[in-house]
One Martini backbone bead per residue (centre of mass of N, CA, C, O) as a GRO file, in nm:
protein
  284
    1MET     BB    1   0.094   0.027   0.018
    2PHE     BB    2   0.052   0.366  -0.016
    3LEU     BB    3   0.292   0.595   0.174
    4TYR     BB    4   0.236   0.893   0.340
    5LEU     BB    5   0.469   0.982   0.574
    6ASP     BB    6   0.408   1.286   0.637
    7TYR     BB    7   0.067   1.178   0.730
    8ILE     BB    8   0.082   0.963   0.974
    9THR     BB    9   0.084   1.124   1.207
   10LYS     BB   10  -0.142   1.316   1.155
   11ASN     BB   11  -0.365   1.088   1.133
   12ILE     BB   12  -0.345   1.009   1.415
   13ALA     BB   13  -0.411   1.252   1.550
   14PHE     BB   14  -0.686   1.295   1.411
   15LEU     BB   15  -0.821   1.046   1.515
   16LYS     BB   16  -0.789   1.093   1.839
   17ILE     BB   17  -0.984   1.342   1.802
   18ILE     BB   18  -1.232   1.178   1.720
   19THR     BB   19  -1.241   0.964   1.944
   20ASN     BB   20  -1.288   1.165   2.157
   21LYS     BB   21  -1.524   1.325   2.077
   22SER     BB   22  -1.733   1.076   2.100
   23ASN     BB   23  -1.764   1.151   2.409
   24MET     BB   24  -1.942   1.425   2.342
   25TYR     BB   25  -2.174   1.229   2.249
   26LEU     BB   26  -2.499   1.112   2.290
   27SER     BB   27  -2.543   0.988   2.069
   28ASP     BB   28  -2.524   0.722   1.785
   29LYS     BB   29  -2.403   0.873   1.564
   30LYS     BB   30  -2.202   0.863   1.321
   31THR     BB   31  -1.943   0.902   1.090
   32ILE     BB   32  -1.839   1.169   0.895
   33MET     BB   33  -1.685   1.163   0.561
   34PHE     BB   34  -1.516   1.397   0.368
   35ILE     BB   35  -1.501   1.415   0.009
   36THR     BB   36  -1.279   1.594  -0.183
   37GLY     BB   37  -1.215   1.749  -0.478
   38ALA     BB   38  -1.095   1.868  -0.735
   39PHE     BB   39  -0.904   2.188  -0.703
   40ILE     BB   40  -0.976   2.192  -0.385
   41SER     BB   41  -1.021   2.270  -0.075
   42HIS     BB   42  -1.133   2.126   0.236
   43SER     BB   43  -1.266   2.410   0.329
   44CYS     BB   44  -1.530   2.363   0.189
   45TRP     BB   45  -1.668   2.183   0.466
   46ASP     BB   46  -1.701   2.359   0.695
   47ALA     BB   47  -2.030   2.423   0.730
   48TRP     BB   48  -2.080   2.115   0.708
   49ILE     BB   49  -1.966   2.051   0.974
   50VAL     BB   50  -2.147   2.213   1.168
   51PHE     BB   51  -2.423   2.106   1.078
   52PHE     BB   52  -2.372   1.789   1.152
   53GLU     BB   53  -2.273   1.838   1.455
   54ASN     BB   54  -2.558   1.981   1.525
   55LYS     BB   55  -2.676   1.676   1.454
   56GLY     BB   56  -2.455   1.452   1.617
   57TYR     BB   57  -2.197   1.429   1.436
   58LYS     BB   58  -1.938   1.305   1.336
   59THR     BB   59  -1.629   1.438   1.196
   60VAL     BB   60  -1.445   1.439   0.862
   61ALA     BB   61  -1.190   1.620   0.666
   62PRO     BB   62  -0.936   1.527   0.458
   63PRO     BB   63  -0.675   1.600   0.334
   64TRP     BB   64  -0.492   1.585   0.085
   65PRO     BB   65  -0.212   1.502  -0.034
   66TYR     BB   66  -0.030   1.790  -0.008
   67LYS     BB   67  -0.283   1.992   0.104
   68ASN     BB   68  -0.225   2.084   0.429
   69ALA     BB   69  -0.295   2.396   0.327
   70SER     BB   70  -0.349   2.688   0.197
   71ALA     BB   71  -0.435   2.797  -0.091
   72GLU     BB   72  -0.212   3.019  -0.127
   73ILE     BB   73   0.034   2.839  -0.056
   74LEU     BB   74  -0.008   2.629  -0.274
   75ARG     BB   75   0.004   2.835  -0.535
   76ARG     BB   76   0.312   2.881  -0.496
   77GLU     BB   77   0.399   2.576  -0.570
   78HIS     BB   78   0.336   2.642  -0.854
   79PRO     BB   79   0.429   2.364  -1.069
   80GLU     BB   80   0.619   2.197  -0.835
   81SER     BB   81   0.431   2.011  -0.680
   82LYS     BB   82   0.366   1.699  -0.525
   83ILE     BB   83   0.089   1.686  -0.637
   84ALA     BB   84   0.187   1.558  -0.923
   85THR     BB   85   0.198   1.255  -0.802
   86VAL     BB   86  -0.102   1.194  -0.759
   87SER     BB   87  -0.317   0.917  -0.764
   88LEU     BB   88  -0.596   0.718  -0.749
   89GLU     BB   89  -0.449   0.499  -0.581
   90ASN     BB   90  -0.325   0.656  -0.360
   91LEU     BB   91  -0.596   0.788  -0.255
   92LEU     BB   92  -0.737   0.512  -0.193
   93ASP     BB   93  -0.525   0.448   0.028
   94TYR     BB   94  -0.527   0.677   0.209
   95TYR     BB   95  -0.866   0.625   0.284
   96ILE     BB   96  -0.820   0.337   0.395
   97GLU     BB   97  -0.626   0.401   0.614
   98ILE     BB   98  -0.810   0.593   0.765
   99ILE     BB   99  -1.061   0.420   0.793
  100GLU     BB  100  -0.925   0.169   0.945
  101LYS     BB  101  -0.891   0.394   1.215
  102LEU     BB  102  -1.161   0.360   1.276
  103PRO     BB  103  -1.437   0.219   1.466
  104GLU     BB  104  -1.627   0.268   1.216
  105LYS     BB  105  -1.828   0.286   0.965
  106PRO     BB  106  -1.863   0.541   0.739
  107ILE     BB  107  -1.984   0.825   0.625
  108LEU     BB  108  -2.001   0.938   0.286
  109ILE     BB  109  -1.922   1.265   0.131
  110GLY     BB  110  -1.905   1.339  -0.213
  111HIS     BB  111  -1.723   1.543  -0.441
  112SER     BB  112  -1.697   1.496  -0.749
  113TYR     BB  113  -1.427   1.323  -0.696
  114GLY     BB  114  -1.518   1.245  -0.427
  115GLY     BB  115  -1.756   1.043  -0.539
  116LEU     BB  116  -1.576   0.844  -0.691
  117LEU     BB  117  -1.448   0.752  -0.442
  118MET     BB  118  -1.685   0.656  -0.291
  119GLN     BB  119  -1.750   0.434  -0.505
  120LEU     BB  120  -1.475   0.280  -0.462
  121LEU     BB  121  -1.520   0.228  -0.140
  122MET     BB  122  -1.778   0.082  -0.141
  123GLU     BB  123  -1.683  -0.156  -0.316
  124LYS     BB  124  -1.484  -0.261  -0.056
  125GLU     BB  125  -1.659  -0.221   0.231
  126LEU     BB  126  -1.614   0.070   0.372
  127VAL     BB  127  -1.926   0.171   0.384
  128TYR     BB  128  -2.240   0.267   0.547
  129ALA     BB  129  -2.263   0.542   0.350
  130GLY     BB  130  -2.354   0.722   0.047
  131VAL     BB  131  -2.252   1.043  -0.131
  132CYS     BB  132  -2.306   1.201  -0.448
  133ILE     BB  133  -2.188   1.540  -0.552
  134ASN     BB  134  -2.136   1.594  -0.854
  135SER     BB  135  -2.007   1.340  -0.996
  136PHE     BB  136  -1.767   1.171  -1.121
  137PRO     BB  137  -1.728   0.944  -1.347
  138PRO     BB  138  -1.670   0.628  -1.422
  139LYS     BB  139  -1.542   0.486  -1.672
  140ASN     BB  140  -1.829   0.267  -1.707
  141GLY     BB  141  -1.999   0.590  -1.676
  142MET     BB  142  -1.987   0.728  -1.935
  143THR     BB  143  -2.060   1.003  -2.143
  144LEU     BB  144  -2.209   1.229  -2.377
  145SER     BB  145  -2.044   1.492  -2.256
  146PHE     BB  146  -1.915   1.805  -2.349
  147SER     BB  147  -1.875   1.971  -2.100
  148PHE     BB  148  -1.687   1.767  -1.952
  149TYR     BB  149  -1.465   1.715  -2.188
  150ASN     BB  150  -1.413   2.030  -2.174
  151ALA     BB  151  -1.354   2.069  -1.843
  152ILE     BB  152  -1.109   1.830  -1.892
  153LEU     BB  153  -0.878   1.905  -2.074
  154LYS     BB  154  -0.680   2.080  -1.925
  155PRO     BB  155  -0.606   1.890  -1.692
  156LEU     BB  156  -0.503   1.658  -1.851
  157GLY     BB  157  -0.256   1.760  -2.018
  158PHE     BB  158  -0.146   1.597  -2.302
  159LEU     BB  159   0.089   1.844  -2.376
  160THR     BB  160   0.181   1.805  -2.073
  161SER     BB  161   0.347   1.783  -1.781
  162SER     BB  162   0.297   1.562  -1.528
  163LYS     BB  163   0.519   1.694  -1.318
  164LYS     BB  164   0.286   1.921  -1.332
  165THR     BB  165   0.059   2.140  -1.241
  166TYR     BB  166  -0.276   2.217  -1.232
  167LEU     BB  167  -0.442   2.558  -1.275
  168MET     BB  168  -0.737   2.701  -1.224
  169SER     BB  169  -0.879   2.941  -1.348
  170PHE     BB  170  -1.123   3.201  -1.325
  171LYS     BB  171  -1.278   3.152  -1.562
  172ASP     BB  172  -1.342   2.840  -1.522
  173TRP     BB  173  -1.467   2.891  -1.245
  174GLN     BB  174  -1.718   3.017  -1.350
  175GLN     BB  175  -1.811   2.837  -1.559
  176TYR     BB  176  -1.799   2.526  -1.400
  177PHE     BB  177  -1.863   2.603  -1.062
  178THR     BB  178  -2.008   2.931  -1.044
  179ASN     BB  179  -2.229   2.973  -1.155
  180LYS     BB  180  -2.473   3.192  -1.040
  181MET     BB  181  -2.256   3.380  -0.926
  182SER     BB  182  -2.120   3.641  -0.788
  183PHE     BB  183  -1.829   3.776  -0.838
  184GLU     BB  184  -1.760   3.807  -0.556
  185GLU     BB  185  -1.798   3.495  -0.490
  186GLN     BB  186  -1.606   3.389  -0.719
  187LYS     BB  187  -1.333   3.560  -0.594
  188ASP     BB  188  -1.343   3.436  -0.310
  189THR     BB  189  -1.362   3.117  -0.362
  190TYR     BB  190  -1.107   3.131  -0.536
  191GLU     BB  191  -0.895   3.224  -0.309
  192LYS     BB  192  -0.997   2.997  -0.075
  193LEU     BB  193  -0.963   2.733  -0.289
  194ILE     BB  194  -0.765   2.705  -0.529
  195ILE     BB  195  -0.577   2.447  -0.650
  196PRO     BB  196  -0.336   2.228  -0.717
  197GLU     BB  197  -0.337   1.965  -0.982
  198SER     BB  198  -0.323   1.634  -1.086
  199LYS     BB  199  -0.293   1.482  -1.404
  200ILE     BB  200  -0.319   1.203  -1.343
  201LEU     BB  201  -0.578   1.203  -1.176
  202ILE     BB  202  -0.748   1.265  -1.414
  203ARG     BB  203  -0.648   1.050  -1.618
  204ASN     BB  204  -0.736   0.800  -1.415
  205ILE     BB  205  -1.062   0.815  -1.530
  206PHE     BB  206  -0.977   0.584  -1.755
  207SER     BB  207  -0.910   0.365  -1.581
  208GLY     BB  208  -0.919   0.063  -1.403
  209SER     BB  209  -0.946   0.202  -1.115
  210ALA     BB  210  -1.266   0.351  -1.229
  211LYS     BB  211  -1.432   0.087  -1.188
  212ILE     BB  212  -1.747  -0.036  -1.164
  213ASN     BB  213  -1.956  -0.262  -1.016
  214PHE     BB  214  -2.280  -0.248  -1.047
  215LYS     BB  215  -2.403  -0.555  -0.932
  216LYS     BB  216  -2.311  -0.508  -0.651
  217LYS     BB  217  -2.366  -0.513  -0.347
  218HIS     BB  218  -2.486  -0.227  -0.134
  219ASN     BB  219  -2.480   0.035   0.032
  220PRO     BB  220  -2.623   0.322   0.070
  221LEU     BB  221  -2.722   0.550  -0.199
  222LEU     BB  222  -2.633   0.877  -0.317
  223PHE     BB  223  -2.768   1.103  -0.581
  224LEU     BB  224  -2.655   1.457  -0.673
  225SER     BB  225  -2.774   1.706  -0.844
  226SER     BB  226  -2.749   1.985  -1.080
  227THR     BB  227  -2.905   2.202  -1.327
  228ALA     BB  228  -2.633   2.415  -1.293
  229ASP     BB  229  -2.415   2.214  -1.433
  230HIS     BB  230  -2.105   2.223  -1.620
  231PHE     BB  231  -1.952   1.979  -1.565
  232THR     BB  232  -2.172   1.769  -1.402
  233PRO     BB  233  -2.444   1.673  -1.492
  234SER     BB  234  -2.717   1.519  -1.455
  235SER     BB  235  -2.677   1.302  -1.696
  236ILE     BB  236  -2.437   1.172  -1.516
  237GLN     BB  237  -2.578   1.099  -1.255
  238TYR     BB  238  -2.823   0.937  -1.374
  239SER     BB  239  -2.665   0.742  -1.505
  240ASN     BB  240  -2.495   0.616  -1.251
  241PHE     BB  241  -2.760   0.546  -1.107
  242LYS     BB  242  -2.879   0.335  -1.319
  243LYS     BB  243  -2.617   0.124  -1.334
  244TYR     BB  244  -2.774  -0.004  -1.078
  245HIS     BB  245  -2.868  -0.354  -1.022
  246ASN     BB  246  -2.925  -0.430  -0.728
  247LEU     BB  247  -3.204  -0.512  -0.565
  248HIS     BB  248  -3.076  -0.523  -0.240
  249SER     BB  249  -3.025  -0.223  -0.291
  250ILE     BB  250  -2.963   0.123  -0.208
  251THR     BB  251  -3.071   0.397  -0.483
  252CYS     BB  252  -3.049   0.719  -0.500
  253PHE     BB  253  -3.209   1.039  -0.641
  254LYS     BB  254  -3.130   1.401  -0.663
  255GLU     BB  255  -3.256   1.709  -0.787
  256PHE     BB  256  -3.129   2.067  -0.812
  257GLU     BB  257  -3.208   2.358  -0.843
  258ASN     BB  258  -2.990   2.610  -0.953
  259GLN     BB  259  -2.733   2.458  -0.906
  260ASN     BB  260  -2.409   2.393  -0.918
  261HIS     BB  261  -2.116   2.251  -0.880
  262TYR     BB  262  -2.019   2.351  -0.601
  263ALA     BB  263  -2.293   2.396  -0.391
  264LEU     BB  264  -2.171   2.387  -0.100
  265GLY     BB  265  -2.144   2.752  -0.128
  266GLN     BB  266  -2.430   2.800  -0.221
  267GLN     BB  267  -2.699   2.911  -0.228
  268ASN     BB  268  -2.888   2.664  -0.039
  269TRP     BB  269  -2.701   2.448   0.080
  270GLU     BB  270  -2.885   2.352   0.327
  271ASP     BB  271  -3.092   2.178   0.153
  272ILE     BB  272  -2.887   1.956   0.084
  273ALA     BB  273  -2.805   1.886   0.375
  274LEU     BB  274  -3.114   1.805   0.465
  275TYR     BB  275  -3.148   1.593   0.287
  276ILE     BB  276  -2.932   1.417   0.365
  277ALA     BB  277  -3.045   1.416   0.679
  278ASP     BB  278  -3.302   1.264   0.621
  279TRP     BB  279  -3.179   1.023   0.480
  280PHE     BB  280  -3.043   0.909   0.701
  281GLU     BB  281  -3.278   0.847   0.890
  282LYS     BB  282  -3.403   0.621   0.681
  283ILE     BB  283  -3.150   0.418   0.691
  284THR     BB  284  -3.118   0.396   1.015
   0.00000   0.00000   0.00000
């Protein structure tokens, strides 16, 4: 298993904090692990952590390897960042290591590329229940969506070195992530969240590591889509949802009007969080 040696100590300390925090909760609600997507900082979950902890859940939102710093600091390292070395397999091993240190199987909520990671971890039977928000499609779940392929063309960077990171431009952030938000909101979120990304990681969505066995029995799984998503449109989410064929498994789909790809910090994000919380109550 690929290990990020400079993260092991931090992970152990982090998980001890989570374990100790569990003593503070009077409810028997489970731990929620938030899985961040590509291109953005794990701080995107800050408000979600508060929301779900107020409902009695324990929460954890680990930064991706080499991303445990502010967006501003990480952008300074572009394009020579160690982030460029990270692959899909590396990320899966990283999350498996964290999950195996938890006292029980967590609930996973994954956004964008994090949704794909959630599906792959679900297939490994490491997840109590999972939620995909505007998820990347798995290799065998690709659709003919022009907007998706157009959006990932630059991050794939086939004509550039994979040893250098990709950094999304503000223009692309406006177009693919934060459409329907004001210019001030777009600028603020860009400065707070955008970080360099591995081209290898994006290319890996076309690898065998990104395949899903849609016939395998799985724990409860919820797909959420946004009608205004210009990156992974609703058609991708619905297609992903429809490919699951196990009659003994719970697989659900919900579409939200006028939400963009970012959604986590867009106006009315609480409606999405509340829907997820209500779904948790129904399946537990």
